[in-house]
Each structure stands twice: as C-alpha cells, then as structure tokens.
Amino acid sequence: MQWRRTSHHRERRTHGESDTNAMCRACHAPAIKEFRECRSSLYIRAVLQVERDSHKRIVIGAHGQYFNNLRSSVLLRRPESARVSRIVSREQRAVLAFLVAFLLSMTPTAIQAQQGGEFLLIPLSARAVGQGDAVIADTTLGTAAMWWNPASLSRLSKREIAVHHGQNVIYQANMVALAVPSKVLGTLSLSGLIVDYGRYPSFAPDGSPNGGEIGTYNYQLAASYASSIGDRFSAGVTYKFLMFRNACSGYCGPNFTSASGSSNAVDFGAQYVVPIKLPLTLGAAIRNLGPSMPVRDAAQADPLPRFIQIGGRLQIPSAALKKNNASLEVSSDLMHSDAISGTAIGMGVTLGYREMLFLQGGYKAMAEDQSEGGPSIGVGFRRGGFGIDIARRFDRLSSPIGEPPTFVTLRARF
C-alpha cells in the first residue's frame, strides 16, 4: 500500500460538527493502482490519501490491527493445487479489489485533536532510544541534549560534532549538531534537522499518473545554551525555528496546492546531582513552548506538542563491577503530553565495559492507542574521541509489518 498525503485545503469545523465528519475528511477515496494474479495469491496495490502524517498511524491501527483484519478478510480457502483464476471470476476479483480498498480506508470514528509539529515527538538519538527514552537526567548526552534536556550540554568538556539518524515506516530524520563548551561562558550548540516523509507519485482524478512527485518535509534549526551553577546544578535553554512544507516537483495537475507553515518554540531543562552517597542525578525539562503552527492561515493553526519530562538516573555502586572495569546505570522517566494521550513511563539500563563498550535495554510504556511504545535495545562503542550508537525499538506501529525503527548516532569529540 502506498501513502499519499493530500494538500487539500482543510475546511473549518462548523459548530456542532461531529468528530466522525471531521475524520471523514482525513482520508480520501482509495484507488487501485495495480492488480496482479500470482500462482498462489493475489497482489493488489492501492493508494490511500490522508490529510495528515499522523493519520497514517490511525489507518494502520494499534498492533497493525487493520492489516491483520485485512489479511483475514481477503483470505481465500481453496485446494492447494487450484489457481486463483479458477476459484474467483474476473467480476469477483474486481469486487474483492474494491473491498480491499474500502478496508484500507476504514479508520476509527473518533480521534483526538491533532497536534502541529508532531515530528517533535520523534525519539531522536540512538542512546536515548536504547534506554527507553529515559535520559532526562543523563549527563553524557552530548549534542543529543538539544533534543531532550539542554542542561546536559553543560557537562561537555570537549567540542562535539554529531549526526543523529532515525527512521521508521513513516519518516526518515537526520540531524547534524555542533557543540562548543567553554569553562567561562558555558556551552553553545547549533543543529539542523530534516524529517522526510518520502516522495510519492502524483495521480490525476482518473487514476493516471501526472508525472509529478509529492513530498512532505519538516525542518528545524536550533540553538542551545547551557551552563553549570556550582558542581551540582546545571540549566539550559534551546530555541527552535520550525517549518513544514508539502510540495510537488514536476507537474502535479491544477488541483494540487502546496502548503507550508512555520513557528518558533523554546525548551528549558535542568539537572541536579543529589548530595548523597549514591551517585544519583535528577533531571527535568519542558519542551516545545511556543505558538501554534499554521499551515495556511492562523485560523487553521495547530498547537505544538508541549512535553514535560522528569526523571532520575542512578549508577549502581558495586565492588564486583568496579573490579571488572564495568559499570551499571539505571534510569526512569515520567513523561506527559496531550500528544501522547497523557502520561508515559520510560525505563532504561546501561551496562558499560572499560568505558568503551555499552549495552542498553529499555522499555517505554504508553497508552494503548499510542504506537511508539515498547521494548528497545542498543549498543554503543567509544574509542578516543569517536563514538557510535545503534538502537532499535520494537513498537506497535512498525514491528508488526517487519520494520522496527532504527536509530544511529555518530559523533566525534575534539
């Protein structure tokens, strides 16, 4: 199945209009683009248009339930040696294709208010994903702190340049960041981010290709500043310029209208090393404070997904671990945002060896209607000033269809 995001002008909801009617506008009539008979199966390629990127998750459903329902609905019982064409007539196959497209267009009848800038919820940074996103009190985040808690930047002792990559079935995200610490002035960091939702061919109303390609993108330019106050407390702030763009290259027909919008946001964060025998650090951050992001005009602006996250990180004191040049850290975070249907909990464990090899495991518990939760694993390697982290999350959206999200971070310190 191909995804196509429409650029139709969003109609304003009239007084008393139901959520169901609003949802009807989110998806448009599906089109069958390819119908092919194999020896033991039918291949049907359909294009379903959705108005927002977040509607893709709604159509897929929790745990991929809509794909599972579709699979069950079109299952044909037949003798093993029989060909499909002997069982199903041409007219029946046409009806079956229509039913498949209809099932693909089915969505829940109620939906919460959509958020603008949903790409701000991407768990960018492999180190964070491997720990179940429980990194708000992590003092070793480096440039990834621009995405999670800018206060952690104050702990950098060397300059760092890094590339953070993340992808799942919906998007590919790439961020390049540079951080420059100073013992006197604190740490200054700059980053640029591009989130690409893919390019898809444009089709005319009759189903024929127009020759153009439609692409949807999010952009972010950010600047952070962090400083320590004493040995235990640090604070930081990040300013972000956000952009959205839906555009077509080539000819997409007279009905296509490009869409774009921009907004600003600010993040605040703090970390505190607790003065007790156990090496415990506490952290807190509030992200995405700013005006709504308009697509075409202020009346259609959507609020940014404001996010509050608090948590702690504890290094387990163990003589046995120390004797074997190993370390063990555990962390737990509490996260709250209307964009994730309330509250989520992240938990992570990091086992290190000689400050060179790191194994991570984590779990992010979320509401059942959210697809991004689930277990995660990660591995990290440090050698001199070079470091690489790789992590995967087995969430409810990507895992059922065989594409668990993958995150990679490359960084160099000098």
Coordinates of C-alpha atoms in Angstrom, one line a residue:
M1 CA 0.0 0.0 0.0
Q2 CA 1.2 3.5 -0.9
W3 CA 0.7 6.5 1.3
R4 CA -0.1 9.9 -0.3
R5 CA -0.6 12.9 1.8
T6 CA -3.2 15.3 0.3
S7 CA -2.8 19.0 0.1
H8 CA -6.4 19.9 0.1
H9 CA -7.4 23.0 2.0
R10 CA -8.6 21.9 5.5
E11 CA -12.2 23.0 6.0
R12 CA -13.0 24.8 9.2
R13 CA -15.2 22.8 11.5
T14 CA -18.7 24.3 11.9
H15 CA -20.4 24.5 15.3
G16 CA -21.8 21.1 16.4
E17 CA -19.9 19.2 13.7
S18 CA -19.1 15.7 14.9
D19 CA -15.6 14.1 15.1
T20 CA -16.7 11.5 12.7
N21 CA -17.4 14.0 10.0
A22 CA -14.1 15.6 10.7
M23 CA -12.4 12.2 10.3
C24 CA -14.2 11.6 7.0
R25 CA -12.2 14.4 5.5
A26 CA -8.9 13.0 6.8
C27 CA -9.0 10.1 4.3
H28 CA -10.0 10.2 0.7
A29 CA -11.2 7.6 -1.7
P30 CA -8.6 4.9 -2.2
A31 CA -7.5 3.9 -5.7
I32 CA -6.4 0.5 -7.1
K33 CA -3.2 1.1 -9.0
E34 CA -2.1 -2.5 -9.6
F35 CA -3.9 -5.8 -9.6
R36 CA -1.9 -8.9 -10.3
E37 CA -2.6 -12.7 -10.1
C38 CA 0.2 -14.9 -8.8
R39 CA 0.2 -18.7 -8.7
S40 CA -1.0 -18.9 -5.1
S41 CA -2.0 -15.3 -4.2
L42 CA -3.4 -12.0 -5.4
Y43 CA -1.3 -8.9 -5.4
I44 CA -3.2 -5.6 -5.0
R45 CA -1.6 -2.2 -4.8
A46 CA -3.8 0.6 -3.5
V47 CA -3.1 4.3 -2.9
L48 CA -4.9 5.8 0.1
Q49 CA -4.7 9.6 0.5
V50 CA -4.5 11.0 4.0
E51 CA -4.5 14.7 5.0
R52 CA -2.0 14.5 7.9
D53 CA 1.1 12.4 8.5
S54 CA -0.4 11.3 11.9
H55 CA -3.4 9.7 10.1
K56 CA -1.1 7.0 8.7
R57 CA -0.9 5.6 12.2
I58 CA -4.7 5.8 12.6
V59 CA -5.3 3.7 9.4
I60 CA -2.7 1.1 10.4
G61 CA -4.2 0.8 13.9
A62 CA -2.8 -0.4 17.2
H63 CA -0.6 -3.5 16.7
G64 CA -1.2 -3.3 13.0
Q65 CA -4.8 -4.5 13.6
Y66 CA -6.1 -3.1 10.3
F67 CA -3.6 -5.0 8.3
N68 CA -4.5 -8.1 10.3
N69 CA -8.2 -7.5 9.7
L70 CA -7.5 -7.0 6.0
R71 CA -5.5 -10.2 5.8
S72 CA -8.3 -12.2 7.5
S73 CA -11.0 -10.5 5.3
V74 CA -9.4 -11.4 2.0
L75 CA -8.2 -15.0 2.9
L76 CA -9.5 -17.4 0.3
R77 CA -9.8 -21.1 1.1
R78 CA -9.0 -23.2 -1.9
P79 CA -7.4 -26.5 -2.9
E80 CA -3.6 -26.3 -2.7
S81 CA -3.2 -27.1 -6.4
A82 CA -6.0 -24.8 -7.6
R83 CA -5.2 -21.4 -9.3
V84 CA -6.9 -18.3 -8.1
S85 CA -8.4 -17.7 -11.5
R86 CA -10.3 -21.0 -11.3
I87 CA -11.9 -20.0 -8.0
V88 CA -12.6 -16.4 -8.4
S89 CA -14.2 -14.9 -11.6
R90 CA -13.0 -11.6 -13.1
E91 CA -16.1 -9.8 -11.7
Q92 CA -15.5 -11.3 -8.2
R93 CA -11.8 -10.1 -8.3
A94 CA -12.9 -6.6 -9.2
V95 CA -15.3 -6.7 -6.2
L96 CA -12.5 -8.0 -4.0
A97 CA -10.2 -5.2 -5.1
F98 CA -12.9 -2.7 -4.1
L99 CA -13.4 -4.3 -0.7
V100 CA -9.7 -4.2 -0.1
A101 CA -9.6 -0.5 -0.9
F102 CA -12.6 0.0 1.4
L103 CA -11.0 -1.8 4.3
L104 CA -7.8 0.3 3.9
S105 CA -9.9 3.4 4.1
M106 CA -11.6 2.3 7.4
T107 CA -10.5 4.4 10.4
P108 CA -11.7 4.9 14.0
T109 CA -14.8 7.0 14.2
A110 CA -13.3 9.2 16.9
I111 CA -10.0 11.0 17.1
Q112 CA -8.3 13.4 19.4
A113 CA -7.4 16.9 18.3
Q114 CA -4.4 16.7 16.0
Q115 CA -1.1 18.4 17.0
G116 CA 1.1 20.6 14.9
G117 CA 4.7 19.7 14.6
E118 CA 4.3 16.1 15.5
F119 CA 7.8 15.4 14.4
L120 CA 8.9 17.0 17.7
L121 CA 7.9 13.7 19.3
I122 CA 10.5 11.7 17.4
P123 CA 12.9 10.0 19.9
L124 CA 16.0 11.3 18.1
S125 CA 19.3 9.9 19.4
A126 CA 20.2 6.2 19.4
R127 CA 21.4 6.4 23.0
A128 CA 18.1 7.7 24.2
V129 CA 16.1 5.1 22.3
G130 CA 18.2 2.2 23.6
Q131 CA 17.2 3.4 27.2
G132 CA 13.5 3.6 26.6
D133 CA 13.8 7.5 26.2
A134 CA 14.7 7.7 30.0
V135 CA 17.5 10.1 29.5
I136 CA 16.3 13.4 31.0
A137 CA 18.9 13.0 33.9
D138 CA 21.7 11.7 31.7
T139 CA 24.7 14.0 31.9
T140 CA 26.5 12.3 29.0
L141 CA 24.1 13.0 26.1
G142 CA 26.4 15.4 24.2
T143 CA 24.7 17.1 21.3
A144 CA 21.6 14.9 21.7
A145 CA 20.8 17.0 24.7
M146 CA 19.4 19.6 22.3
W147 CA 16.5 17.3 21.7
W148 CA 16.0 16.1 25.3
N149 CA 17.4 18.3 28.0
P150 CA 19.7 21.2 27.1
A151 CA 21.1 21.3 30.6
S152 CA 23.2 18.2 29.8
L153 CA 25.2 20.2 27.4
S154 CA 26.9 22.0 30.3
R155 CA 28.7 18.7 31.1
L156 CA 30.6 18.6 27.8
S157 CA 34.4 19.1 28.3
K158 CA 35.3 18.9 24.6
R159 CA 33.8 20.2 21.3
E160 CA 31.4 17.7 19.7
I161 CA 30.1 17.3 16.2
A162 CA 27.5 14.6 15.6
V163 CA 25.0 13.1 13.2
H164 CA 21.7 11.7 14.6
H165 CA 19.6 9.5 12.3
G166 CA 16.2 7.8 12.9
Q167 CA 13.7 6.1 10.7
N168 CA 10.5 4.0 10.7
V169 CA 7.8 3.2 8.2
I170 CA 6.6 6.8 8.2
Y171 CA 9.7 9.0 8.2
Q172 CA 13.5 9.5 8.0
A173 CA 15.0 12.1 10.3
N174 CA 18.6 13.4 10.2
M175 CA 20.1 16.0 12.5
V176 CA 23.6 17.5 12.4
A177 CA 24.7 19.2 15.5
L178 CA 27.8 21.0 16.8
A179 CA 28.5 21.9 20.5
V180 CA 31.3 24.2 21.7
P181 CA 31.9 24.2 25.5
S182 CA 33.7 27.0 27.4
K183 CA 34.7 26.9 31.1
V184 CA 33.9 30.6 31.4
L185 CA 30.9 31.1 29.1
G186 CA 29.1 27.8 29.2
T187 CA 28.2 25.6 26.2
L188 CA 26.8 26.8 22.9
S189 CA 25.3 24.4 20.4
L190 CA 23.7 24.6 16.9
S191 CA 21.8 22.0 14.9
G192 CA 19.8 21.5 11.8
L193 CA 17.2 18.8 11.3
I194 CA 15.3 17.4 8.2
V195 CA 12.4 15.0 8.6
D196 CA 11.5 13.4 5.2
Y197 CA 8.2 11.5 4.9
G198 CA 9.0 10.2 1.4
R199 CA 8.2 11.2 -2.2
Y200 CA 5.2 9.7 -3.9
P201 CA 3.9 10.0 -7.5
S202 CA 1.0 12.3 -8.1
F203 CA -2.1 10.9 -9.7
A204 CA -4.9 12.6 -11.7
P205 CA -8.6 12.1 -10.6
D206 CA -8.9 9.2 -13.1
G207 CA -6.0 7.4 -11.5
S208 CA -3.4 8.1 -14.2
P209 CA 0.0 9.5 -13.2
N210 CA 0.5 13.2 -13.6
G211 CA 4.3 12.9 -13.8
G212 CA 5.0 14.8 -10.6
E213 CA 6.1 13.7 -7.2
I214 CA 4.7 15.0 -3.9
G215 CA 7.0 15.3 -0.9
T216 CA 6.3 16.3 2.7
Y217 CA 9.0 17.6 5.0
N218 CA 9.7 19.1 8.4
Y219 CA 12.7 21.3 9.2
Q220 CA 14.2 22.6 12.4
L221 CA 17.0 25.0 13.1
A222 CA 18.0 25.1 16.8
A223 CA 20.4 26.9 19.1
S224 CA 21.1 25.9 22.7
Y225 CA 22.9 27.4 25.6
A226 CA 23.7 25.6 28.9
S227 CA 25.8 26.4 32.0
S228 CA 26.6 24.9 35.4
I229 CA 25.9 26.7 38.6
G230 CA 28.3 25.1 41.1
D231 CA 29.2 21.5 40.9
R232 CA 25.8 20.0 41.2
F233 CA 23.3 22.2 39.3
S234 CA 23.1 22.9 35.6
A235 CA 20.5 24.6 33.4
G236 CA 19.9 25.1 29.7
V237 CA 17.6 26.6 27.1
T238 CA 17.0 25.8 23.4
Y239 CA 15.4 28.0 20.8
K240 CA 13.9 26.3 17.7
F241 CA 12.7 27.6 14.4
L242 CA 10.2 25.1 12.9
M243 CA 9.0 24.7 9.3
F244 CA 6.6 22.4 7.5
R245 CA 6.4 22.0 3.7
N246 CA 4.3 20.0 1.3
A247 CA 5.4 20.5 -2.3
C248 CA 5.4 18.9 -5.7
S249 CA 8.2 18.5 -8.1
G250 CA 7.3 18.2 -11.8
Y251 CA 3.7 18.6 -12.9
C252 CA 1.0 17.6 -10.4
G253 CA -2.1 19.0 -12.1
P254 CA -4.2 22.1 -11.5
N255 CA -5.8 20.6 -8.3
F256 CA -2.5 20.5 -6.4
T257 CA -1.8 23.3 -3.9
S258 CA 1.4 23.4 -2.0
A259 CA 1.2 24.0 1.8
S260 CA 3.8 25.4 4.2
G261 CA 4.0 26.9 7.7
S262 CA 6.5 27.9 10.4
S263 CA 6.6 28.5 14.1
N264 CA 9.0 29.0 17.0
A265 CA 9.5 27.0 20.2
V266 CA 11.6 27.1 23.3
D267 CA 12.8 24.3 25.6
F268 CA 14.0 24.6 29.2
G269 CA 15.9 22.0 31.2
A270 CA 17.7 21.4 34.4
Q271 CA 19.8 18.7 36.1
Y272 CA 20.9 18.3 39.7
V273 CA 23.4 15.8 41.3
V274 CA 21.9 14.8 44.6
P275 CA 24.5 15.2 47.5
I276 CA 24.2 11.6 48.8
K277 CA 26.5 8.6 48.8
L278 CA 24.7 7.0 45.9
P279 CA 25.6 8.7 42.5
L280 CA 22.1 9.9 41.7
T281 CA 21.1 12.6 39.2
L282 CA 17.7 14.2 38.8
G283 CA 16.5 16.0 35.7
A284 CA 13.5 17.9 34.3
A285 CA 12.7 19.5 31.0
I286 CA 9.7 21.2 29.4
R287 CA 9.8 21.3 25.6
N288 CA 8.0 22.9 22.7
L289 CA 6.7 26.1 24.3
G290 CA 5.6 28.3 21.5
P291 CA 2.8 29.5 19.3
S292 CA 0.7 27.1 17.1
M293 CA 2.0 26.1 13.7
P294 CA -0.2 27.4 10.8
V295 CA -0.4 25.5 7.6
R296 CA -2.1 28.3 5.5
D297 CA -3.5 30.8 7.9
A298 CA -3.8 31.4 11.7
A299 CA -7.4 30.0 11.8
Q300 CA -6.0 26.6 10.9
A301 CA -3.0 26.6 13.2
D302 CA -2.4 23.5 15.3
P303 CA -0.8 23.6 18.8
L304 CA 2.7 22.3 19.2
P305 CA 3.0 19.1 21.3
R306 CA 4.1 20.5 24.6
F307 CA 6.1 18.0 26.6
I308 CA 7.1 17.7 30.3
Q309 CA 9.6 15.1 31.3
I310 CA 11.1 14.4 34.7
G311 CA 13.3 11.5 35.9
G312 CA 16.3 10.2 37.7
R313 CA 19.5 8.2 36.9
L314 CA 21.4 6.1 39.3
Q315 CA 24.8 4.5 39.0
I316 CA 24.8 1.2 40.8
P317 CA 27.8 1.1 43.3
S318 CA 29.3 -2.4 43.1
A319 CA 32.7 -3.6 44.0
A320 CA 32.4 -6.5 41.7
L321 CA 31.6 -4.3 38.7
K322 CA 34.4 -1.9 39.5
K323 CA 36.9 -4.8 39.8
N324 CA 35.9 -5.9 36.3
N325 CA 36.1 -2.4 34.9
A326 CA 32.4 -2.4 34.4
S327 CA 29.6 0.0 35.2
L328 CA 25.8 -0.3 35.5
E329 CA 23.3 2.6 35.4
V330 CA 19.6 2.5 35.6
S331 CA 17.1 5.3 34.8
S332 CA 13.5 6.0 34.9
D333 CA 11.5 9.0 33.5
L334 CA 7.9 10.2 33.7
M335 CA 6.6 11.9 30.5
H336 CA 3.4 13.9 30.0
S337 CA 1.9 15.4 26.9
D338 CA -1.6 15.6 25.4
A339 CA 0.0 14.5 22.1
I340 CA 0.7 11.0 23.6
S341 CA -2.7 10.7 25.3
G342 CA -1.5 11.7 28.7
T343 CA 1.4 10.0 30.6
A344 CA 4.2 7.6 29.6
I345 CA 6.9 5.9 31.6
G346 CA 10.4 5.2 30.3
M347 CA 12.9 2.8 31.9
G348 CA 16.4 2.0 30.9
V349 CA 19.5 0.1 31.8
T350 CA 23.1 0.6 30.5
L351 CA 25.9 -1.8 31.1
G352 CA 29.4 -0.5 30.3
Y353 CA 32.8 -2.1 30.0
R354 CA 36.0 -0.2 30.2
E355 CA 34.2 3.0 29.2
M356 CA 34.4 1.6 25.7
L357 CA 31.5 -0.8 25.1
F358 CA 27.9 -0.2 26.2
L359 CA 24.9 -2.5 26.1
Q360 CA 21.4 -0.9 26.6
G361 CA 17.9 -2.1 27.2
G362 CA 14.8 -0.1 27.8
Y363 CA 11.0 0.0 27.7
K364 CA 8.6 2.8 27.1
A365 CA 5.1 2.2 28.5
M366 CA 2.4 4.3 26.8
A367 CA -1.4 4.3 26.4
E368 CA -2.7 1.5 24.3
D369 CA -3.8 3.9 21.5
Q370 CA -0.2 5.1 21.0
S371 CA 2.1 3.2 18.7
E372 CA 5.5 4.4 19.8
G373 CA 5.8 2.4 23.0
G374 CA 7.5 -0.9 23.5
P375 CA 10.9 -2.5 24.3
S376 CA 14.2 -1.3 22.8
I377 CA 17.8 -2.4 22.7
G378 CA 21.0 -0.6 21.9
V379 CA 24.7 -0.9 21.6
G380 CA 27.5 1.8 21.8
F381 CA 31.2 2.0 21.1
R382 CA 33.7 4.6 22.2
R383 CA 37.3 4.9 21.1
G384 CA 39.3 8.0 21.7
G385 CA 37.1 10.9 20.5
F386 CA 35.0 8.7 18.2
G387 CA 31.6 7.2 19.2
I388 CA 28.8 5.3 17.6
D389 CA 25.4 4.2 19.0
I390 CA 22.8 2.0 17.3
A391 CA 19.4 1.2 18.7
R392 CA 16.1 -0.4 17.7
R393 CA 12.7 -0.1 19.2
F394 CA 10.1 -2.8 18.7
D395 CA 7.0 -0.7 18.8
R396 CA 3.3 -1.3 17.9
L397 CA 3.4 0.5 14.6
S398 CA 6.5 -0.8 12.7
S399 CA 7.2 -4.2 14.3
P400 CA 4.0 -6.0 13.1
I401 CA 4.9 -5.2 9.5
G402 CA 8.6 -6.1 9.8
E403 CA 10.2 -2.7 10.0
P404 CA 11.2 -1.8 13.6
P405 CA 12.5 1.8 13.9
T406 CA 16.3 2.1 13.7
F407 CA 18.4 4.9 15.2
V408 CA 22.1 5.6 14.6
T409 CA 24.3 8.3 16.2
L410 CA 27.8 9.1 15.0
R411 CA 29.9 11.6 17.0
A412 CA 33.4 13.0 17.3
R413 CA 34.9 15.0 20.1
F414 CA 38.0 17.1 19.8

